[in-house]
Amino acid sequence: MSAAPAEEPIDPFRTHPDGGPRTVTQLRAALTAASPADREAFEAQLGELDLDDPEAYATLVRAWRHRLVMRTNPTILAAVAASTDPAAPRWTSADILDTPQELGR
């Protein structure tokens, strides 16, 4: 038994260093499953990169991992769906900032 703290589980919907696709191959597969159009756009941008610029490569991969999260996270997808529901409750910033107790928050 170890005295080290237990590791937190990796959330596949977060873009932290240990989560989500870890290789370009995994990112390609995930993008293909989520949106073939996104995969094509990723490939086009990847093809335009200067191979001598590792920061540009890292920036592109981070951006596409983030986009993948935005397109596949159930919580984000539910929030987007709720935001387009005309029957969903609406709050102004004044409602949220001035009277949060009355709104049940």
PDB file of N, CA and C in Angstrom:
ATOM      1  N   MET A   1       0.847  -1.168   0.000  1.00  0.00           N
ATOM      2  CA  MET A   1       0.000   0.000   0.000  1.00  0.00           C
ATOM      3  C   MET A   1       0.895   1.234   0.000  1.00  0.00           C
ATOM      4  N   SER A   2       0.513   2.248  -0.742  1.00  0.00           N
ATOM      5  CA  SER A   2       1.319   3.449  -0.899  1.00  0.00           C
ATOM      6  C   SER A   2       0.702   4.619  -0.155  1.00  0.00           C
ATOM      7  N   ALA A   3       1.559   5.511   0.323  1.00  0.00           N
ATOM      8  CA  ALA A   3       1.077   6.716   0.988  1.00  0.00           C
ATOM      9  C   ALA A   3       0.781   7.819  -0.018  1.00  0.00           C
ATOM     10  N   ALA A   4       1.087   7.580  -1.286  1.00  0.00           N
ATOM     11  CA  ALA A   4       0.827   8.586  -2.321  1.00  0.00           C
ATOM     12  C   ALA A   4      -0.670   8.758  -2.515  1.00  0.00           C
ATOM     13  N   PRO A   5      -1.107   9.985  -2.798  1.00  0.00           N
ATOM     14  CA  PRO A   5      -2.537  10.195  -3.015  1.00  0.00           C
ATOM     15  C   PRO A   5      -3.010   9.469  -4.267  1.00  0.00           C
ATOM     16  N   ALA A   6      -4.263   9.071  -4.256  1.00  0.00           N
ATOM     17  CA  ALA A   6      -4.828   8.395  -5.416  1.00  0.00           C
ATOM     18  C   ALA A   6      -4.908   9.377  -6.578  1.00  0.00           C
ATOM     19  N   GLU A   7      -4.613   8.870  -7.764  1.00  0.00           N
ATOM     20  CA  GLU A   7      -4.692   9.724  -8.942  1.00  0.00           C
ATOM     21  C   GLU A   7      -6.147   9.947  -9.317  1.00  0.00           C
ATOM     22  N   GLU A   8      -6.450  11.177  -9.763  1.00  0.00           N
ATOM     23  CA  GLU A   8      -7.798  11.470 -10.220  1.00  0.00           C
ATOM     24  C   GLU A   8      -7.991  10.834 -11.590  1.00  0.00           C
ATOM     25  N   PRO A   9      -9.206  10.331 -11.866  1.00  0.00           N
ATOM     26  CA  PRO A   9      -9.435   9.734 -13.184  1.00  0.00           C
ATOM     27  C   PRO A   9      -9.310  10.793 -14.279  1.00  0.00           C
ATOM     28  N   ILE A  10      -8.857  10.373 -15.434  1.00  0.00           N
ATOM     29  CA  ILE A  10      -8.695  11.279 -16.563  1.00  0.00           C
ATOM     30  C   ILE A  10     -10.045  11.480 -17.232  1.00  0.00           C
ATOM     31  N   ASP A  11     -10.425  12.734 -17.415  1.00  0.00           N
ATOM     32  CA  ASP A  11     -11.672  13.074 -18.083  1.00  0.00           C
ATOM     33  C   ASP A  11     -11.391  13.188 -19.580  1.00  0.00           C
ATOM     34  N   PRO A  12     -11.990  12.329 -20.403  1.00  0.00           N
ATOM     35  CA  PRO A  12     -11.701  12.388 -21.838  1.00  0.00           C
ATOM     36  C   PRO A  12     -12.239  13.636 -22.516  1.00  0.00           C
ATOM     37  N   PHE A  13     -13.075  14.403 -21.799  1.00  0.00           N
ATOM     38  CA  PHE A  13     -13.653  15.607 -22.368  1.00  0.00           C
ATOM     39  C   PHE A  13     -12.899  16.866 -21.969  1.00  0.00           C
ATOM     40  N   ARG A  14     -11.759  16.729 -21.335  1.00  0.00           N
ATOM     41  CA  ARG A  14     -10.933  17.878 -20.951  1.00  0.00           C
ATOM     42  C   ARG A  14      -9.680  17.886 -21.818  1.00  0.00           C
ATOM     43  N   THR A  15      -9.121  19.060 -22.023  1.00  0.00           N
ATOM     44  CA  THR A  15      -7.921  19.142 -22.849  1.00  0.00           C
ATOM     45  C   THR A  15      -6.668  19.300 -22.001  1.00  0.00           C
ATOM     46  N   HIS A  16      -6.686  18.745 -20.789  1.00  0.00           N
ATOM     47  CA  HIS A  16      -5.479  18.768 -19.977  1.00  0.00           C
ATOM     48  C   HIS A  16      -4.459  17.811 -20.587  1.00  0.00           C
ATOM     49  N   PRO A  17      -3.205  17.930 -20.179  1.00  0.00           N
ATOM     50  CA  PRO A  17      -2.143  17.165 -20.847  1.00  0.00           C
ATOM     51  C   PRO A  17      -2.360  15.657 -20.904  1.00  0.00           C
ATOM     52  N   ASP A  18      -3.041  15.074 -19.947  1.00  0.00           N
ATOM     53  CA  ASP A  18      -3.189  13.613 -19.932  1.00  0.00           C
ATOM     54  C   ASP A  18      -4.554  13.144 -20.434  1.00  0.00           C
ATOM     55  N   GLY A  19      -5.370  14.025 -20.967  1.00  0.00           N
ATOM     56  CA  GLY A  19      -6.711  13.637 -21.382  1.00  0.00           C
ATOM     57  C   GLY A  19      -6.913  13.743 -22.880  1.00  0.00           C
ATOM     58  N   GLY A  20      -7.950  13.096 -23.355  1.00  0.00           N
ATOM     59  CA  GLY A  20      -8.270  13.168 -24.770  1.00  0.00           C
ATOM     60  C   GLY A  20      -7.261  12.429 -25.635  1.00  0.00           C
ATOM     61  N   PRO A  21      -7.327  12.658 -26.942  1.00  0.00           N
ATOM     62  CA  PRO A  21      -6.382  11.996 -27.848  1.00  0.00           C
ATOM     63  C   PRO A  21      -4.950  12.394 -27.519  1.00  0.00           C
ATOM     64  N   ARG A  22      -4.059  11.433 -27.514  1.00  0.00           N
ATOM     65  CA  ARG A  22      -2.661  11.686 -27.144  1.00  0.00           C
ATOM     66  C   ARG A  22      -1.732  11.753 -28.352  1.00  0.00           C
ATOM     67  N   THR A  23      -2.188  11.264 -29.493  1.00  0.00           N
ATOM     68  CA  THR A  23      -1.350  11.284 -30.695  1.00  0.00           C
ATOM     69  C   THR A  23      -2.158  11.886 -31.837  1.00  0.00           C
ATOM     70  N   VAL A  24      -1.459  12.262 -32.900  1.00  0.00           N
ATOM     71  CA  VAL A  24      -2.154  12.792 -34.072  1.00  0.00           C
ATOM     72  C   VAL A  24      -3.058  11.708 -34.661  1.00  0.00           C
ATOM     73  N   THR A  25      -2.625  10.472 -34.627  1.00  0.00           N
ATOM     74  CA  THR A  25      -3.447   9.367 -35.132  1.00  0.00           C
ATOM     75  C   THR A  25      -4.734   9.254 -34.331  1.00  0.00           C
ATOM     76  N   GLN A  26      -4.637   9.346 -32.997  1.00  0.00           N
ATOM     77  CA  GLN A  26      -5.831   9.294 -32.158  1.00  0.00           C
ATOM     78  C   GLN A  26      -6.727  10.506 -32.407  1.00  0.00           C
ATOM     79  N   LEU A  27      -6.120  11.681 -32.588  1.00  0.00           N
ATOM     80  CA  LEU A  27      -6.900  12.885 -32.867  1.00  0.00           C
ATOM     81  C   LEU A  27      -7.623  12.747 -34.204  1.00  0.00           C
ATOM     82  N   ARG A  28      -6.942  12.227 -35.198  1.00  0.00           N
ATOM     83  CA  ARG A  28      -7.588  12.011 -36.502  1.00  0.00           C
ATOM     84  C   ARG A  28      -8.783  11.073 -36.367  1.00  0.00           C
ATOM     85  N   ALA A  29      -8.603   9.983 -35.643  1.00  0.00           N
ATOM     86  CA  ALA A  29      -9.699   9.019 -35.465  1.00  0.00           C
ATOM     87  C   ALA A  29     -10.871   9.649 -34.721  1.00  0.00           C
ATOM     88  N   ALA A  30     -10.582  10.408 -33.678  1.00  0.00           N
ATOM     89  CA  ALA A  30     -11.654  11.046 -32.903  1.00  0.00           C
ATOM     90  C   ALA A  30     -12.388  12.092 -33.736  1.00  0.00           C
ATOM     91  N   LEU A  31     -11.648  12.861 -34.522  1.00  0.00           N
ATOM     92  CA  LEU A  31     -12.285  13.859 -35.383  1.00  0.00           C
ATOM     93  C   LEU A  31     -13.128  13.201 -36.463  1.00  0.00           C
ATOM     94  N   THR A  32     -12.644  12.099 -37.011  1.00  0.00           N
ATOM     95  CA  THR A  32     -13.416  11.372 -38.019  1.00  0.00           C
ATOM     96  C   THR A  32     -14.731  10.887 -37.437  1.00  0.00           C
ATOM     97  N   ALA A  33     -14.685  10.365 -36.218  1.00  0.00           N
ATOM     98  CA  ALA A  33     -15.906   9.879 -35.567  1.00  0.00           C
ATOM     99  C   ALA A  33     -16.858  11.023 -35.235  1.00  0.00           C
ATOM    100  N   ALA A  34     -16.320  12.164 -34.830  1.00  0.00           N
ATOM    101  CA  ALA A  34     -17.154  13.289 -34.423  1.00  0.00           C
ATOM    102  C   ALA A  34     -17.691  14.065 -35.622  1.00  0.00           C
ATOM    103  N   SER A  35     -16.829  14.322 -36.604  1.00  0.00           N
ATOM    104  CA  SER A  35     -17.229  15.140 -37.752  1.00  0.00           C
ATOM    105  C   SER A  35     -16.209  14.982 -38.879  1.00  0.00           C
ATOM    106  N   PRO A  36     -16.578  14.280 -39.930  1.00  0.00           N
ATOM    107  CA  PRO A  36     -15.654  14.143 -41.060  1.00  0.00           C
ATOM    108  C   PRO A  36     -15.229  15.504 -41.636  1.00  0.00           C
ATOM    109  N   ALA A  37     -16.101  16.495 -41.603  1.00  0.00           N
ATOM    110  CA  ALA A  37     -15.737  17.823 -42.105  1.00  0.00           C
ATOM    111  C   ALA A  37     -14.637  18.436 -41.242  1.00  0.00           C
ATOM    112  N   ASP A  38     -14.718  18.231 -39.929  1.00  0.00           N
ATOM    113  CA  ASP A  38     -13.661  18.715 -39.041  1.00  0.00           C
ATOM    114  C   ASP A  38     -12.348  18.011 -39.342  1.00  0.00           C
ATOM    115  N   ARG A  39     -12.422  16.727 -39.605  1.00  0.00           N
ATOM    116  CA  ARG A  39     -11.208  15.966 -39.936  1.00  0.00           C
ATOM    117  C   ARG A  39     -10.549  16.547 -41.177  1.00  0.00           C
ATOM    118  N   GLU A  40     -11.346  16.854 -42.188  1.00  0.00           N
ATOM    119  CA  GLU A  40     -10.796  17.418 -43.421  1.00  0.00           C
ATOM    120  C   GLU A  40     -10.167  18.785 -43.171  1.00  0.00           C
ATOM    121  N   ALA A  41     -10.824  19.605 -42.367  1.00  0.00           N
ATOM    122  CA  ALA A  41     -10.285  20.935 -42.046  1.00  0.00           C
ATOM    123  C   ALA A  41      -8.983  20.812 -41.260  1.00  0.00           C
ATOM    124  N   PHE A  42      -8.938  19.866 -40.314  1.00  0.00           N
ATOM    125  CA  PHE A  42      -7.718  19.618 -39.546  1.00  0.00           C
ATOM    126  C   PHE A  42      -6.582  19.213 -40.476  1.00  0.00           C
ATOM    127  N   GLU A  43      -6.860  18.282 -41.378  1.00  0.00           N
ATOM    128  CA  GLU A  43      -5.828  17.810 -42.310  1.00  0.00           C
ATOM    129  C   GLU A  43      -5.326  18.953 -43.190  1.00  0.00           C
ATOM    130  N   ALA A  44      -6.227  19.822 -43.631  1.00  0.00           N
ATOM    131  CA  ALA A  44      -5.815  20.949 -44.477  1.00  0.00           C
ATOM    132  C   ALA A  44      -4.887  21.882 -43.699  1.00  0.00           C
ATOM    133  N   GLN A  45      -5.257  22.190 -42.458  1.00  0.00           N
ATOM    134  CA  GLN A  45      -4.421  23.071 -41.641  1.00  0.00           C
ATOM    135  C   GLN A  45      -3.092  22.401 -41.294  1.00  0.00           C
ATOM    136  N   LEU A  46      -3.140  21.118 -41.014  1.00  0.00           N
ATOM    137  CA  LEU A  46      -1.918  20.380 -40.704  1.00  0.00           C
ATOM    138  C   LEU A  46      -0.969  20.390 -41.897  1.00  0.00           C
ATOM    139  N   GLY A  47      -1.516  20.259 -43.096  1.00  0.00           N
ATOM    140  CA  GLY A  47      -0.705  20.241 -44.298  1.00  0.00           C
ATOM    141  C   GLY A  47      -0.028  21.574 -44.597  1.00  0.00           C
ATOM    142  N   GLU A  48      -0.562  22.657 -44.039  1.00  0.00           N
ATOM    143  CA  GLU A  48       0.007  23.983 -44.280  1.00  0.00           C
ATOM    144  C   GLU A  48       1.092  24.369 -43.273  1.00  0.00           C
ATOM    145  N   LEU A  49       1.305  23.533 -42.247  1.00  0.00           N
ATOM    146  CA  LEU A  49       2.272  23.881 -41.209  1.00  0.00           C
ATOM    147  C   LEU A  49       3.714  23.752 -41.687  1.00  0.00           C
ATOM    148  N   ASP A  50       4.544  24.622 -41.147  1.00  0.00           N
ATOM    149  CA  ASP A  50       5.982  24.555 -41.359  1.00  0.00           C
ATOM    150  C   ASP A  50       6.520  23.518 -40.369  1.00  0.00           C
ATOM    151  N   LEU A  51       7.111  22.474 -40.860  1.00  0.00           N
ATOM    152  CA  LEU A  51       7.597  21.408 -39.985  1.00  0.00           C
ATOM    153  C   LEU A  51       8.713  21.859 -39.053  1.00  0.00           C
ATOM    154  N   ASP A  52       9.325  22.987 -39.333  1.00  0.00           N
ATOM    155  CA  ASP A  52      10.386  23.504 -38.470  1.00  0.00           C
ATOM    156  C   ASP A  52       9.836  24.373 -37.342  1.00  0.00           C
ATOM    157  N   ASP A  53       8.513  24.460 -37.214  1.00  0.00           N
ATOM    158  CA  ASP A  53       7.895  25.298 -36.189  1.00  0.00           C
ATOM    159  C   ASP A  53       7.075  24.430 -35.235  1.00  0.00           C
ATOM    160  N   PRO A  54       7.720  23.839 -34.223  1.00  0.00           N
ATOM    161  CA  PRO A  54       6.991  22.952 -33.324  1.00  0.00           C
ATOM    162  C   PRO A  54       5.898  23.661 -32.530  1.00  0.00           C
ATOM    163  N   GLU A  55       6.052  24.953 -32.273  1.00  0.00           N
ATOM    164  CA  GLU A  55       5.014  25.680 -31.535  1.00  0.00           C
ATOM    165  C   GLU A  55       3.729  25.802 -32.360  1.00  0.00           C
ATOM    166  N   ALA A  56       3.861  26.019 -33.655  1.00  0.00           N
ATOM    167  CA  ALA A  56       2.681  26.090 -34.520  1.00  0.00           C
ATOM    168  C   ALA A  56       1.965  24.738 -34.538  1.00  0.00           C
ATOM    169  N   TYR A  57       2.742  23.674 -34.583  1.00  0.00           N
ATOM    170  CA  TYR A  57       2.179  22.318 -34.555  1.00  0.00           C
ATOM    171  C   TYR A  57       1.431  22.089 -33.244  1.00  0.00           C
ATOM    172  N   ALA A  58       2.048  22.441 -32.122  1.00  0.00           N
ATOM    173  CA  ALA A  58       1.415  22.264 -30.807  1.00  0.00           C
ATOM    174  C   ALA A  58       0.155  23.108 -30.690  1.00  0.00           C
ATOM    175  N   THR A  59       0.191  24.333 -31.199  1.00  0.00           N
ATOM    176  CA  THR A  59      -0.969  25.211 -31.148  1.00  0.00           C
ATOM    177  C   THR A  59      -2.131  24.623 -31.946  1.00  0.00           C
ATOM    178  N   LEU A  60      -1.835  24.097 -33.122  1.00  0.00           N
ATOM    179  CA  LEU A  60      -2.878  23.495 -33.947  1.00  0.00           C
ATOM    180  C   LEU A  60      -3.501  22.288 -33.253  1.00  0.00           C
ATOM    181  N   VAL A  61      -2.669  21.423 -32.696  1.00  0.00           N
ATOM    182  CA  VAL A  61      -3.191  20.234 -32.008  1.00  0.00           C
ATOM    183  C   VAL A  61      -4.052  20.638 -30.809  1.00  0.00           C
ATOM    184  N   ARG A  62      -3.595  21.628 -30.023  1.00  0.00           N
ATOM    185  CA  ARG A  62      -4.398  22.093 -28.883  1.00  0.00           C
ATOM    186  C   ARG A  62      -5.750  22.631 -29.344  1.00  0.00           C
ATOM    187  N   ALA A  63      -5.743  23.427 -30.398  1.00  0.00           N
ATOM    188  CA  ALA A  63      -6.993  24.008 -30.895  1.00  0.00           C
ATOM    189  C   ALA A  63      -7.972  22.925 -31.346  1.00  0.00           C
ATOM    190  N   TRP A  64      -7.474  21.921 -32.020  1.00  0.00           N
ATOM    191  CA  TRP A  64      -8.363  20.865 -32.498  1.00  0.00           C
ATOM    192  C   TRP A  64      -8.800  19.924 -31.383  1.00  0.00           C
ATOM    193  N   ARG A  65      -7.965  19.725 -30.389  1.00  0.00           N
ATOM    194  CA  ARG A  65      -8.411  18.941 -29.225  1.00  0.00           C
ATOM    195  C   ARG A  65      -9.534  19.689 -28.517  1.00  0.00           C
ATOM    196  N   HIS A  66      -9.389  21.006 -28.421  1.00  0.00           N
ATOM    197  CA  HIS A  66     -10.435  21.821 -27.798  1.00  0.00           C
ATOM    198  C   HIS A  66     -11.728  21.736 -28.612  1.00  0.00           C
ATOM    199  N   ARG A  67     -11.619  21.853 -29.921  1.00  0.00           N
ATOM    200  CA  ARG A  67     -12.815  21.768 -30.763  1.00  0.00           C
ATOM    201  C   ARG A  67     -13.478  20.404 -30.618  1.00  0.00           C
ATOM    202  N   LEU A  68     -12.691  19.355 -30.515  1.00  0.00           N
ATOM    203  CA  LEU A  68     -13.239  18.017 -30.323  1.00  0.00           C
ATOM    204  C   LEU A  68     -14.037  17.951 -29.023  1.00  0.00           C
ATOM    205  N   VAL A  69     -13.493  18.525 -27.960  1.00  0.00           N
ATOM    206  CA  VAL A  69     -14.201  18.565 -26.676  1.00  0.00           C
ATOM    207  C   VAL A  69     -15.529  19.299 -26.840  1.00  0.00           C
ATOM    208  N   MET A  70     -15.495  20.433 -27.522  1.00  0.00           N
ATOM    209  CA  MET A  70     -16.708  21.230 -27.703  1.00  0.00           C
ATOM    210  C   MET A  70     -17.775  20.474 -28.489  1.00  0.00           C
ATOM    211  N   ARG A  71     -17.371  19.581 -29.362  1.00  0.00           N
ATOM    212  CA  ARG A  71     -18.326  18.843 -30.192  1.00  0.00           C
ATOM    213  C   ARG A  71     -18.763  17.508 -29.603  1.00  0.00           C
ATOM    214  N   THR A  72     -18.094  17.033 -28.562  1.00  0.00           N
ATOM    215  CA  THR A  72     -18.414  15.696 -28.052  1.00  0.00           C
ATOM    216  C   THR A  72     -18.776  15.648 -26.577  1.00  0.00           C
ATOM    217  N   ASN A  73     -18.522  16.688 -25.809  1.00  0.00           N
ATOM    218  CA  ASN A  73     -18.811  16.673 -24.376  1.00  0.00           C
ATOM    219  C   ASN A  73     -20.317  16.747 -24.167  1.00  0.00           C
ATOM    220  N   PRO A  74     -20.927  15.756 -23.527  1.00  0.00           N
ATOM    221  CA  PRO A  74     -22.370  15.755 -23.331  1.00  0.00           C
ATOM    222  C   PRO A  74     -22.880  16.978 -22.556  1.00  0.00           C
ATOM    223  N   THR A  75     -22.107  17.456 -21.595  1.00  0.00           N
ATOM    224  CA  THR A  75     -22.526  18.617 -20.821  1.00  0.00           C
ATOM    225  C   THR A  75     -22.568  19.861 -21.703  1.00  0.00           C
ATOM    226  N   ILE A  76     -21.570  20.035 -22.536  1.00  0.00           N
ATOM    227  CA  ILE A  76     -21.531  21.187 -23.442  1.00  0.00           C
ATOM    228  C   ILE A  76     -22.651  21.076 -24.469  1.00  0.00           C
ATOM    229  N   LEU A  77     -22.855  19.901 -25.021  1.00  0.00           N
ATOM    230  CA  LEU A  77     -23.915  19.717 -26.000  1.00  0.00           C
ATOM    231  C   LEU A  77     -25.287  19.997 -25.394  1.00  0.00           C
ATOM    232  N   ALA A  78     -25.502  19.591 -24.144  1.00  0.00           N
ATOM    233  CA  ALA A  78     -26.778  19.868 -23.469  1.00  0.00           C
ATOM    234  C   ALA A  78     -26.951  21.366 -23.239  1.00  0.00           C
ATOM    235  N   ALA A  79     -25.876  22.045 -22.880  1.00  0.00           N
ATOM    236  CA  ALA A  79     -25.953  23.491 -22.666  1.00  0.00           C
ATOM    237  C   ALA A  79     -26.271  24.218 -23.968  1.00  0.00           C
ATOM    238  N   VAL A  80     -25.670  23.788 -25.057  1.00  0.00           N
ATOM    239  CA  VAL A  80     -25.957  24.412 -26.357  1.00  0.00           C
ATOM    240  C   VAL A  80     -27.414  24.160 -26.742  1.00  0.00           C
ATOM    241  N   ALA A  81     -27.879  22.933 -26.554  1.00  0.00           N
ATOM    242  CA  ALA A  81     -29.278  22.625 -26.873  1.00  0.00           C
ATOM    243  C   ALA A  81     -30.233  23.454 -26.016  1.00  0.00           C
ATOM    244  N   ALA A  82     -29.920  23.589 -24.738  1.00  0.00           N
ATOM    245  CA  ALA A  82     -30.777  24.376 -23.849  1.00  0.00           C
ATOM    246  C   ALA A  82     -30.773  25.846 -24.242  1.00  0.00           C
ATOM    247  N   SER A  83     -29.652  26.323 -24.737  1.00  0.00           N
ATOM    248  CA  SER A  83     -29.573  27.745 -25.099  1.00  0.00           C
ATOM    249  C   SER A  83     -30.425  28.070 -26.316  1.00  0.00           C
ATOM    250  N   THR A  84     -30.755  27.073 -27.120  1.00  0.00           N
ATOM    251  CA  THR A  84     -31.584  27.316 -28.300  1.00  0.00           C
ATOM    252  C   THR A  84     -33.053  26.981 -28.053  1.00  0.00           C
ATOM    253  N   ASP A  85     -33.387  26.527 -26.847  1.00  0.00           N
ATOM    254  CA  ASP A  85     -34.760  26.184 -26.488  1.00  0.00           C
ATOM    255  C   ASP A  85     -35.510  27.456 -26.107  1.00  0.00           C
ATOM    256  N   PRO A  86     -36.527  27.834 -26.877  1.00  0.00           N
ATOM    257  CA  PRO A  86     -37.240  29.074 -26.563  1.00  0.00           C
ATOM    258  C   PRO A  86     -37.988  29.015 -25.227  1.00  0.00           C
ATOM    259  N   ALA A  87     -38.258  27.825 -24.727  1.00  0.00           N
ATOM    260  CA  ALA A  87     -38.975  27.694 -23.452  1.00  0.00           C
ATOM    261  C   ALA A  87     -38.028  27.667 -22.252  1.00  0.00           C
ATOM    262  N   ALA A  88     -36.739  27.634 -22.498  1.00  0.00           N
ATOM    263  CA  ALA A  88     -35.768  27.586 -21.405  1.00  0.00           C
ATOM    264  C   ALA A  88     -35.784  28.913 -20.644  1.00  0.00           C
ATOM    265  N   PRO A  89     -35.584  28.853 -19.319  1.00  0.00           N
ATOM    266  CA  PRO A  89     -35.563  30.112 -18.553  1.00  0.00           C
ATOM    267  C   PRO A  89     -34.398  30.986 -18.970  1.00  0.00           C
ATOM    268  N   ARG A  90     -34.611  32.261 -18.938  1.00  0.00           N
ATOM    269  CA  ARG A  90     -33.583  33.235 -19.296  1.00  0.00           C
ATOM    270  C   ARG A  90     -33.321  34.136 -18.101  1.00  0.00           C
ATOM    271  N   TRP A  91     -32.044  34.458 -17.877  1.00  0.00           N
ATOM    272  CA  TRP A  91     -31.670  35.374 -16.805  1.00  0.00           C
ATOM    273  C   TRP A  91     -30.795  36.466 -17.387  1.00  0.00           C
ATOM    274  N   THR A  92     -30.951  37.637 -16.851  1.00  0.00           N
ATOM    275  CA  THR A  92     -30.049  38.726 -17.219  1.00  0.00           C
ATOM    276  C   THR A  92     -28.861  38.688 -16.265  1.00  0.00           C
ATOM    277  N   SER A  93     -27.818  39.433 -16.595  1.00  0.00           N
ATOM    278  CA  SER A  93     -26.670  39.479 -15.689  1.00  0.00           C
ATOM    279  C   SER A  93     -27.078  40.093 -14.355  1.00  0.00           C
ATOM    280  N   ALA A  94     -28.017  41.037 -14.375  1.00  0.00           N
ATOM    281  CA  ALA A  94     -28.499  41.629 -13.122  1.00  0.00           C
ATOM    282  C   ALA A  94     -29.190  40.570 -12.272  1.00  0.00           C
ATOM    283  N   ASP A  95     -29.980  39.706 -12.901  1.00  0.00           N
ATOM    284  CA  ASP A  95     -30.638  38.627 -12.153  1.00  0.00           C
ATOM    285  C   ASP A  95     -29.606  37.742 -11.463  1.00  0.00           C
ATOM    286  N   ILE A  96     -28.568  37.409 -12.182  1.00  0.00           N
ATOM    287  CA  ILE A  96     -27.562  36.492 -11.652  1.00  0.00           C
ATOM    288  C   ILE A  96     -26.696  37.166 -10.593  1.00  0.00           C
ATOM    289  N   LEU A  97     -26.273  38.392 -10.866  1.00  0.00           N
ATOM    290  CA  LEU A  97     -25.346  39.065  -9.964  1.00  0.00           C
ATOM    291  C   LEU A  97     -26.021  39.701  -8.755  1.00  0.00           C
ATOM    292  N   ASP A  98     -27.251  40.185  -8.926  1.00  0.00           N
ATOM    293  CA  ASP A  98     -27.910  40.928  -7.847  1.00  0.00           C
ATOM    294  C   ASP A  98     -28.769  40.072  -6.932  1.00  0.00           C
ATOM    295  N   THR A  99     -29.415  39.041  -7.478  1.00  0.00           N
ATOM    296  CA  THR A  99     -30.350  38.274  -6.660  1.00  0.00           C
ATOM    297  C   THR A  99     -30.210  36.764  -6.875  1.00  0.00           C
ATOM    298  N   PRO A 100     -29.021  36.215  -6.706  1.00  0.00           N
ATOM    299  CA  PRO A 100     -28.856  34.782  -6.984  1.00  0.00           C
ATOM    300  C   PRO A 100     -29.661  33.890  -6.044  1.00  0.00           C
ATOM    301  N   GLN A 101     -29.920  34.332  -4.818  1.00  0.00           N
ATOM    302  CA  GLN A 101     -30.654  33.498  -3.867  1.00  0.00           C
ATOM    303  C   GLN A 101     -32.104  33.296  -4.326  1.00  0.00           C
ATOM    304  N   GLU A 102     -32.700  34.324  -4.922  1.00  0.00           N
ATOM    305  CA  GLU A 102     -34.086  34.238  -5.331  1.00  0.00           C
ATOM    306  C   GLU A 102     -34.278  33.328  -6.554  1.00  0.00           C
ATOM    307  N   LEU A 103     -33.232  33.118  -7.313  1.00  0.00           N
ATOM    308  CA  LEU A 103     -33.330  32.278  -8.504  1.00  0.00           C
ATOM    309  C   LEU A 103     -33.053  30.815  -8.200  1.00  0.00           C
ATOM    310  N   GLY A 104     -32.836  30.503  -6.940  1.00  0.00           N
ATOM    311  CA  GLY A 104     -32.573  29.122  -6.569  1.00  0.00           C
ATOM    312  C   GLY A 104     -31.165  28.678  -6.923  1.00  0.00           C
ATOM    313  N   ARG A 105     -30.245  29.594  -6.953  1.00  0.00           N
ATOM    314  CA  ARG A 105     -28.849  29.273  -7.279  1.00  0.00           C
ATOM    315  C   ARG A 105     -28.017  29.250  -6.056  1.00  0.00           C
TER     316      ARG A 105
END
